[in-house]
PDB file of C-alpha atoms and ligand atoms in Angstrom:
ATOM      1  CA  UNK A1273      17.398-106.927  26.183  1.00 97.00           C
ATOM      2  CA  UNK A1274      14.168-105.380  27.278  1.00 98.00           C
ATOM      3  CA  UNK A1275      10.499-105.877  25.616  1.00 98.00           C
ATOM      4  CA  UNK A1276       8.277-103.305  25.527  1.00 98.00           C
ATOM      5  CA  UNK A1277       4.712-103.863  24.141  1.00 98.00           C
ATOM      6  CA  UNK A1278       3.935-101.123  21.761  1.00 98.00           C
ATOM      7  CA  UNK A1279       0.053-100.749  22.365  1.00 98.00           C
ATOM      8  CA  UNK A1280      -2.679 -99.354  24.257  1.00 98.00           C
ATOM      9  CA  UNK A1281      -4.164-102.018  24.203  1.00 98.00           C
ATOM     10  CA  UNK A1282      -5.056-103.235  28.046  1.00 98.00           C
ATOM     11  CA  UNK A1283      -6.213-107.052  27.136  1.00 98.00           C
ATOM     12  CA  UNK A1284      -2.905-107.412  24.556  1.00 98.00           C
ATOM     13  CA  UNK A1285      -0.984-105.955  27.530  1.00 98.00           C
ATOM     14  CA  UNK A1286      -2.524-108.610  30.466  1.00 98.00           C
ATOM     15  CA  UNK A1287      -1.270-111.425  27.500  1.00 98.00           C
ATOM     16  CA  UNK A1288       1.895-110.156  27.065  1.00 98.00           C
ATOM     17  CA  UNK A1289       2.718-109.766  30.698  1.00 98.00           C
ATOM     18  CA  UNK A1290       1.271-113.774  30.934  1.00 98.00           C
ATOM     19  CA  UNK A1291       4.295-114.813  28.894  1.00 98.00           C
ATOM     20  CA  UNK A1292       6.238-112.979  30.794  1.00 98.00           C
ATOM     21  CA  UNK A1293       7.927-110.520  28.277  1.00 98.00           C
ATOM     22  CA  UNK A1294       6.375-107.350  29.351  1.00 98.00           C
ATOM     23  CA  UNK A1295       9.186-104.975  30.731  1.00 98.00           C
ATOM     24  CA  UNK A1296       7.368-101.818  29.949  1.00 98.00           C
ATOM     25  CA  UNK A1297       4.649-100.158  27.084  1.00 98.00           C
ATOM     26  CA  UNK A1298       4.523 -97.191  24.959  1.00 98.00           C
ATOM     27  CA  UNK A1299       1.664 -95.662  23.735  1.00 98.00           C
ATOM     28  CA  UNK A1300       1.287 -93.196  21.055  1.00 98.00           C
ATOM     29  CA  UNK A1301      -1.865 -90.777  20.062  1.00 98.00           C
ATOM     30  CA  UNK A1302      -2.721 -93.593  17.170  1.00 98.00           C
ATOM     31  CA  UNK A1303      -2.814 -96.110  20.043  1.00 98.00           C
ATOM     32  CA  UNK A1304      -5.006 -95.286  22.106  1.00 98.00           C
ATOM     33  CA  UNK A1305      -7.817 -94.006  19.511  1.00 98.00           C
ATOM     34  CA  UNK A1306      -7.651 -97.542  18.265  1.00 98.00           C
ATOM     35  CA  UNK A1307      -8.856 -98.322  22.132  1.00 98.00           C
ATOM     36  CA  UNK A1308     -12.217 -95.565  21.840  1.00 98.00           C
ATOM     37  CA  UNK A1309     -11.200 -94.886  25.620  1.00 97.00           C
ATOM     38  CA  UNK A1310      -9.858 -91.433  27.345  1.00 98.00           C
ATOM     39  CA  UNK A1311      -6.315 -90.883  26.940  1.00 97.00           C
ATOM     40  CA  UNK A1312      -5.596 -90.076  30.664  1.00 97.00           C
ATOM     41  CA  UNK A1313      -7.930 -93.625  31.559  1.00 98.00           C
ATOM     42  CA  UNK A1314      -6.269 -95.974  29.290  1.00 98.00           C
ATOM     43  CA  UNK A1315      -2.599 -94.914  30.667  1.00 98.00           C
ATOM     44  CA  UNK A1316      -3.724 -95.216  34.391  1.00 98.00           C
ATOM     45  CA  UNK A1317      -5.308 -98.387  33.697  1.00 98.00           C
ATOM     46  CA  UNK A1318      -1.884 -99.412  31.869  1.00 98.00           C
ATOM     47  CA  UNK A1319      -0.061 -98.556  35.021  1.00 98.00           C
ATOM     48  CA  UNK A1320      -1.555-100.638  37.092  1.00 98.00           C
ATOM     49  CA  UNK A1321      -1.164-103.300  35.025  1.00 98.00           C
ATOM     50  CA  UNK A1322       2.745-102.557  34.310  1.00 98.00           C
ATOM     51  CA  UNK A1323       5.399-101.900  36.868  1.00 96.00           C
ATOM     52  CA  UNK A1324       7.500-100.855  33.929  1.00 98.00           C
ATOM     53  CA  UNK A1325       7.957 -97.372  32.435  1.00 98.00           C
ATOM     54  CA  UNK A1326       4.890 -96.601  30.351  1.00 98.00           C
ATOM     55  CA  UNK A1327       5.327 -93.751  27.918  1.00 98.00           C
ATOM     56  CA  UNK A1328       2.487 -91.419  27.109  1.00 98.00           C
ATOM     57  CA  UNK A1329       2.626 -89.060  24.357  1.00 98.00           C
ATOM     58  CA  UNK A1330       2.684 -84.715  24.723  1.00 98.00           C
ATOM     59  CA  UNK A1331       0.502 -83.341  21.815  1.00 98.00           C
ATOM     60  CA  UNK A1332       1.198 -80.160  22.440  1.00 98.00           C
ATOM     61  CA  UNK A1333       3.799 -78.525  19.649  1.00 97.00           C
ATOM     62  CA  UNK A1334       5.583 -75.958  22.162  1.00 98.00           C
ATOM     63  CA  UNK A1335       7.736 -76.597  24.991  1.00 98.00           C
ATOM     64  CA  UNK A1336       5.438 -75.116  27.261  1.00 98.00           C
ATOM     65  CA  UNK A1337       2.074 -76.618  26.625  1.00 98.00           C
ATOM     66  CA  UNK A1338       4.232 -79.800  26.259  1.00 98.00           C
ATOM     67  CA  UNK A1339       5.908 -78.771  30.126  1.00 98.00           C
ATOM     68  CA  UNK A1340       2.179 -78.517  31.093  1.00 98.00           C
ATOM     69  CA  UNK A1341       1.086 -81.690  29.789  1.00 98.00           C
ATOM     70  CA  UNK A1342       4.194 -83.597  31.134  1.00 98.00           C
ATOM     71  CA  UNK A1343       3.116 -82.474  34.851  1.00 98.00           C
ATOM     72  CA  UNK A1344      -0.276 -83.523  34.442  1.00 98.00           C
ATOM     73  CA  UNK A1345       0.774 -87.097  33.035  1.00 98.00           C
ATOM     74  CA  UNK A1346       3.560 -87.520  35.250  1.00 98.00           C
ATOM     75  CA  UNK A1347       0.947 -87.354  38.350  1.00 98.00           C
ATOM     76  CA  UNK A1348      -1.153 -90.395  36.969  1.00 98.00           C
ATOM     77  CA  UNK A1349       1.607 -93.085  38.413  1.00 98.00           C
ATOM     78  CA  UNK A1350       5.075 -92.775  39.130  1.00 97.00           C
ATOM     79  CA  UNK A1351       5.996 -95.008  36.080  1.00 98.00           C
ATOM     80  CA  UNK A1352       4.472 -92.738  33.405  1.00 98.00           C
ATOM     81  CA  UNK A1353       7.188 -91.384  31.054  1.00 98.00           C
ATOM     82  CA  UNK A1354       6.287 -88.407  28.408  1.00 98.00           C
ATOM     83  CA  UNK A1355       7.023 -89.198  25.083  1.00 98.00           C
ATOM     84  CA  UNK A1356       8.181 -86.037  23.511  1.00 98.00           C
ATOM     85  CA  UNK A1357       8.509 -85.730  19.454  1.00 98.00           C
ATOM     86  CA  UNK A1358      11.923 -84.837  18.413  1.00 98.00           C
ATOM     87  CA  UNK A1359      11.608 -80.738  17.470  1.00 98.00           C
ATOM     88  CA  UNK A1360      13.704 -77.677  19.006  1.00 98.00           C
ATOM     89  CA  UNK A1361      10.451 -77.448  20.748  1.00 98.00           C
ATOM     90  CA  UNK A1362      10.306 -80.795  21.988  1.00 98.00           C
ATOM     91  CA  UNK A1363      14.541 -80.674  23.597  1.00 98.00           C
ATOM     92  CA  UNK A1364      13.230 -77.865  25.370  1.00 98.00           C
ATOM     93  CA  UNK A1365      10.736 -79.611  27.048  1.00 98.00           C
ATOM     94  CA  UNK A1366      13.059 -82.427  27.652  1.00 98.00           C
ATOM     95  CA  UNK A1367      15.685 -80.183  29.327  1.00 98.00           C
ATOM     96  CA  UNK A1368      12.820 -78.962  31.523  1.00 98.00           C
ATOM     97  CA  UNK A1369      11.266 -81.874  32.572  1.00 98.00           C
ATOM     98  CA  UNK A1370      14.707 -83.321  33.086  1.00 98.00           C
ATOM     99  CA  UNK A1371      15.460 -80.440  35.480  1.00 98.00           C
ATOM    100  CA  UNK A1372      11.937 -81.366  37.037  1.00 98.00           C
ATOM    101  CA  UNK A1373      12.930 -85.054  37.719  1.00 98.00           C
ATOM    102  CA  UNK A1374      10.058 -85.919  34.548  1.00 98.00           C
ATOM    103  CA  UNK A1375      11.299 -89.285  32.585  1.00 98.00           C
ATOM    104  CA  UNK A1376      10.839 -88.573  28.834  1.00 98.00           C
ATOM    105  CA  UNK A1377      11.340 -90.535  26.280  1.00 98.00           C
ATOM    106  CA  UNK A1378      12.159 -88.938  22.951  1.00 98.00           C
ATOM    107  CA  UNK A1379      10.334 -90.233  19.612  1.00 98.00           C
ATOM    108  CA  UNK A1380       9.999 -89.738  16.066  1.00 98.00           C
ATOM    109  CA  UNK A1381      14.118 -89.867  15.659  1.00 98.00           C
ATOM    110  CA  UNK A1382      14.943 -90.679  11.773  1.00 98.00           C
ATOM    111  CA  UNK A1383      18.610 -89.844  12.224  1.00 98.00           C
ATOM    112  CA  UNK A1384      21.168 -90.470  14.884  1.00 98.00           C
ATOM    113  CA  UNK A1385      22.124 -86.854  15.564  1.00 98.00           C
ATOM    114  CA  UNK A1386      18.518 -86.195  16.812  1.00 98.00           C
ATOM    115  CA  UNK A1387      19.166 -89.246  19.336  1.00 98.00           C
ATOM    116  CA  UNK A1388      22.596 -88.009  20.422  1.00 98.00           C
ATOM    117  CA  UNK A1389      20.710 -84.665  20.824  1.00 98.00           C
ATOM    118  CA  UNK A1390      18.128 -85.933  22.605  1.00 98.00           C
ATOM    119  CA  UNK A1391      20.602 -87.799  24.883  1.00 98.00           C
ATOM    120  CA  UNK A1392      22.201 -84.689  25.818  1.00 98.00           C
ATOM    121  CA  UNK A1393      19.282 -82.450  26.709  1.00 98.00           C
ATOM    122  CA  UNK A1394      18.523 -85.565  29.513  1.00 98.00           C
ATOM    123  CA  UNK A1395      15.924 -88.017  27.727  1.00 98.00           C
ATOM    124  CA  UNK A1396      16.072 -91.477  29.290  1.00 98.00           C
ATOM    125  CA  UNK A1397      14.559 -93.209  26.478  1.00 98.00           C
ATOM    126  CA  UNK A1398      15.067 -92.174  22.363  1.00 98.00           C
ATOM    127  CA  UNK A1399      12.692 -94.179  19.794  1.00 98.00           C
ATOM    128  CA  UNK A1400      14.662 -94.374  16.726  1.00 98.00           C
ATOM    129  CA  UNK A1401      11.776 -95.511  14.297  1.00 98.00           C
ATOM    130  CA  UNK A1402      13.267 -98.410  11.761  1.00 98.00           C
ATOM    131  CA  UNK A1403       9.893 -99.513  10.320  1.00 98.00           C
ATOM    132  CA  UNK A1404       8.807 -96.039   8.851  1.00 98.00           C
ATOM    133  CA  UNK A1405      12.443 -95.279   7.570  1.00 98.00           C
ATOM    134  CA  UNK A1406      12.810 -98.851   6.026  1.00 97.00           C
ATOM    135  CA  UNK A1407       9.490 -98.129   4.383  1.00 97.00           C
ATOM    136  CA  UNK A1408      10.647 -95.445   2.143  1.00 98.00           C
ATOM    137  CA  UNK A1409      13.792 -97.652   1.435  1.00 98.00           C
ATOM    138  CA  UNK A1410      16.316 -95.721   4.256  1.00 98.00           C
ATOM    139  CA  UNK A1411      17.589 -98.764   6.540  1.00 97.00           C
ATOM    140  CA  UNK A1412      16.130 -98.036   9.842  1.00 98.00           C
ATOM    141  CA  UNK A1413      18.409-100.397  11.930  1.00 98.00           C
ATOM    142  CA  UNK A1414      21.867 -98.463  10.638  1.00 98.00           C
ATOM    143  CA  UNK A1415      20.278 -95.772  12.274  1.00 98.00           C
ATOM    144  CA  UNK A1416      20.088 -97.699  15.440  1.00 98.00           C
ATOM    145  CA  UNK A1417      23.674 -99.167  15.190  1.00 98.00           C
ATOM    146  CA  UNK A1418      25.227 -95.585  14.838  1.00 98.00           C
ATOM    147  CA  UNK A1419      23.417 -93.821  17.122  1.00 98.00           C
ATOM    148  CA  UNK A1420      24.044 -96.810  19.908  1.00 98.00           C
ATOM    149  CA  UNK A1421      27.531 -96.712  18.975  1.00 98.00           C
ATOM    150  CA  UNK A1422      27.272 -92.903  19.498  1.00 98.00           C
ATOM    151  CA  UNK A1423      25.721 -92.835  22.894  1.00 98.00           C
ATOM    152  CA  UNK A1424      28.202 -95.514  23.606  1.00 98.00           C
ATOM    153  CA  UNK A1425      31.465 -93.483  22.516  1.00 98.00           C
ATOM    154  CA  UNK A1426      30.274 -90.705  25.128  1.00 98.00           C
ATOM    155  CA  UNK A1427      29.204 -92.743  28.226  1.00 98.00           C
ATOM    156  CA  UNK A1428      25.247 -91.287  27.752  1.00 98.00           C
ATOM    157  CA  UNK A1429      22.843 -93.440  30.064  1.00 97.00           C
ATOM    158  CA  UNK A1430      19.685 -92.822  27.638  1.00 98.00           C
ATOM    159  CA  UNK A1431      18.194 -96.277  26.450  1.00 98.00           C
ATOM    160  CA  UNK A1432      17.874 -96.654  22.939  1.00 98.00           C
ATOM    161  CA  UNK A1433      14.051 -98.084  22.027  1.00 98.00           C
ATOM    162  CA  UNK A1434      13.901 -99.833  19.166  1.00 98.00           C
ATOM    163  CA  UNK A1435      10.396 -98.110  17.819  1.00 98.00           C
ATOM    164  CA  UNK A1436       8.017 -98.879  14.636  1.00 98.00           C
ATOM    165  CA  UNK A1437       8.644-102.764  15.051  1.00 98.00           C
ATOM    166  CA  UNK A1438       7.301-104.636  11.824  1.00 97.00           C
ATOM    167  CA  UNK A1439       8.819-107.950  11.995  1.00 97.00           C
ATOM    168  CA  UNK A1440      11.060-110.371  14.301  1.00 97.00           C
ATOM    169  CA  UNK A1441      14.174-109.359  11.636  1.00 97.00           C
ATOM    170  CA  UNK A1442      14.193-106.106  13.168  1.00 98.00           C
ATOM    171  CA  UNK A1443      14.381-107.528  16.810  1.00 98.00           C
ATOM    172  CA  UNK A1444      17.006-109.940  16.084  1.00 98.00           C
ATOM    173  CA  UNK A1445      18.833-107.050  13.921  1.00 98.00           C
ATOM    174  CA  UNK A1446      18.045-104.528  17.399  1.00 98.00           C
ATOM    175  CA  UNK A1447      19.642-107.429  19.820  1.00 98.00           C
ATOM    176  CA  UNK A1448      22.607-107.849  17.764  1.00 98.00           C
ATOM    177  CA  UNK A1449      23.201-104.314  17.695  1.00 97.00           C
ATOM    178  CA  UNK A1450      22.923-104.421  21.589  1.00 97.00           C
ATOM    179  CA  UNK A1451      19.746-101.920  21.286  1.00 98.00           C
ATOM    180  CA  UNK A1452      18.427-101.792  24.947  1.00 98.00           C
ATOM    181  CA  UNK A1453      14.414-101.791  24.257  1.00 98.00           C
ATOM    182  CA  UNK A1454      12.697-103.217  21.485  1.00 98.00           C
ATOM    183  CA  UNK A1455       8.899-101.862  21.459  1.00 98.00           C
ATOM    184  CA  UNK A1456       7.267-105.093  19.893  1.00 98.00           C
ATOM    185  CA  UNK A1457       3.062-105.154  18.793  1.00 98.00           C
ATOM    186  CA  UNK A1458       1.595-107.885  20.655  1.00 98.00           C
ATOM    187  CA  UNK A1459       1.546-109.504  17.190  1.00 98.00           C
ATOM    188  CA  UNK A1460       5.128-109.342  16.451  1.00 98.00           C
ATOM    189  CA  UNK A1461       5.947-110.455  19.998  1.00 98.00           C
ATOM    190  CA  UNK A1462       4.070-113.728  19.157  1.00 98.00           C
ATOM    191  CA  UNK A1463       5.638-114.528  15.944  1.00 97.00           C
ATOM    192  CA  UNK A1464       9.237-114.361  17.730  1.00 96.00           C
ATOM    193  CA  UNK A1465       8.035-117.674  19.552  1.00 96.00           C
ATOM    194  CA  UNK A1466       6.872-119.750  16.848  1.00 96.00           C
ATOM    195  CA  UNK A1467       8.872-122.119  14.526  1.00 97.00           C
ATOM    196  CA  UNK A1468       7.141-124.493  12.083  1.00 97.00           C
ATOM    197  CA  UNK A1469       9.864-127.436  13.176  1.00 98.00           C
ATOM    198  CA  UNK A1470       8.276-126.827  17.078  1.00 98.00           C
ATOM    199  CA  UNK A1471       5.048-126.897  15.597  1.00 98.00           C
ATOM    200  CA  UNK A1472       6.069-130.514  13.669  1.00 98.00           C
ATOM    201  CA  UNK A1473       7.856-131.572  16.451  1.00 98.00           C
ATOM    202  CA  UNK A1474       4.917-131.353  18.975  1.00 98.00           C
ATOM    203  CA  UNK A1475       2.529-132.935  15.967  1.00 98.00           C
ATOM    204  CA  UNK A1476       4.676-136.001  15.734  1.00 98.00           C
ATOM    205  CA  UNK A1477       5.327-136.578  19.588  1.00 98.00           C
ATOM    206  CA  UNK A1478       1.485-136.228  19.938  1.00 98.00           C
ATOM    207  CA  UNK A1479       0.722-138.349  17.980  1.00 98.00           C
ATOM    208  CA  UNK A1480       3.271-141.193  19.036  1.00 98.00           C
ATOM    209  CA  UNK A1481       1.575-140.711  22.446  1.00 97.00           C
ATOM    210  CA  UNK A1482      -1.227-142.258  21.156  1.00 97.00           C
ATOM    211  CA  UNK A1483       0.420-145.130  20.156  1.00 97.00           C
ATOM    212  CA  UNK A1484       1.861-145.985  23.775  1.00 97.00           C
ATOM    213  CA  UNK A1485       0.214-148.895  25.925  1.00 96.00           C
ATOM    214  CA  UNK A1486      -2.180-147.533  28.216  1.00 91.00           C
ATOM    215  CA  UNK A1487      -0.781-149.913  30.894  1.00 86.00           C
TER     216      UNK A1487
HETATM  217  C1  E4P B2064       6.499 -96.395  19.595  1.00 93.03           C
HETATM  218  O1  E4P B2064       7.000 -95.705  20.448  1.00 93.03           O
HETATM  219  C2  E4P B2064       5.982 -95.841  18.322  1.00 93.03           C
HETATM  220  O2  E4P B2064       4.977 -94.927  18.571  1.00 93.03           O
HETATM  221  C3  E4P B2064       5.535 -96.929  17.405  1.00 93.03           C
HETATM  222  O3  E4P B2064       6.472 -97.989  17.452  1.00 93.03           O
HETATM  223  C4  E4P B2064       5.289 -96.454  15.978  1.00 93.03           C
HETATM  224  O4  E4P B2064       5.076 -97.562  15.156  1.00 93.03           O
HETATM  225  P1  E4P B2064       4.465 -97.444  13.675  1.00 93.03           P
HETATM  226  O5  E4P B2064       5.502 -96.858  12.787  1.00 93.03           O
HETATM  227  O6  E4P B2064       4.145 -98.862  13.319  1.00 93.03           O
HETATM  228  O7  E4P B2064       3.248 -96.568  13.791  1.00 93.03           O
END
């Protein structure tokens, strides 16, 4: 399973590739406000950091300014993918840019027919979002399971990215699934390390350190 680190973040990104879990980031227009830097600077900054896909969000609402944008972002690093929101609009653009050799990466999918059709206009990546749906009491991760099981039943290469991440249930729910991508907040991506018992465990052998002769 591949990590993603769902931020703009450039200092949560340099942690996250310490550990070693960094496999690729996406970004979204919330994102990188929360930085105060230029879009276009914070995603070419992220891609030299990452040798990863990085995703970087269209905000344009036809296919064409969306086409335009996609260009434009594309020529900041070879790894950038668009992130294009799930509208008639938006497959256009994805049919497009697929035609164009663009990587996109479809996102705001509630429902698995909008990933199947996302699939089959040529996205590589499809965010279903669990977190927002499981927040108005839909579960998010039977989303995931159908529409994997739908890409599956077809032979479709798009990745499924597990998108709107709250807690470490919904990465252990995406891995069971067989979800390709979970896009984890830096925050999330700690929690999945830590156990109170390793947190004992390390107390207690510290402390029975002390107690061994010095020589
Ligand atoms: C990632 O691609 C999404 O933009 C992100 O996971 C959305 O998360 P949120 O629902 O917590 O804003």
């Amino acid at each position: 399973m591949k990590f993603f680190l769902d931020t703009a973040d450039v200092d949560e990104i340099r942690e996250g590739v310490a550990m070693g879990m960094v496999d690729g980031v996406t970004t979204n227009p919330t994102l990188v406000a929360r930085t105060g830097r230029p879009f276009k600077e914070a995603i070419a900054e992220i891609c030299k950091i990452v040798a990863g896909p990085v995703s970087a969000e269209a905000v344009s609402e036809d296919a064409e300014g969306m086409i335009a944008e996609a260009r434009e972002l594309a020529a900041i690093a070879p790894n950038v993918v668009i992130k294009i929101p799930m509208t008639i609009e938006g497959l256009k653009a994805v049919t497009a840019c697929a035609e164009l050799g663009i990587q996109t990466n479809v996102t705001l999918v509630f429902q698995p027919l909008q990933g199947l059709m996302a699939a089959k206009a040529g996205a590589r990546f499809v965010s279903p979002f669990v977190g927002r749906l499981d927040d108005i009491s839909i579960d998010g991760m039977e989303m995931v399971a159908d529409l994997k099981t739908m890409l599956r039943n077809y032979g479709f290469e798009t990745e499924v990215i597990v998108a709107s991440i709250r807690h470490p249930i919904h990465i252990n729910q995406a891995a069971l699934i067989g979800a390709d991508i979970a896009t984890i907040p830096l925050k999330v991506l700690k929690a999945l390390a830590r156990h109170p018992l390793t947190d004992a465990g390390i107390e207690r052998f510290l402390e029975d350190y002390q107690k061994i002769p010095k020589s």
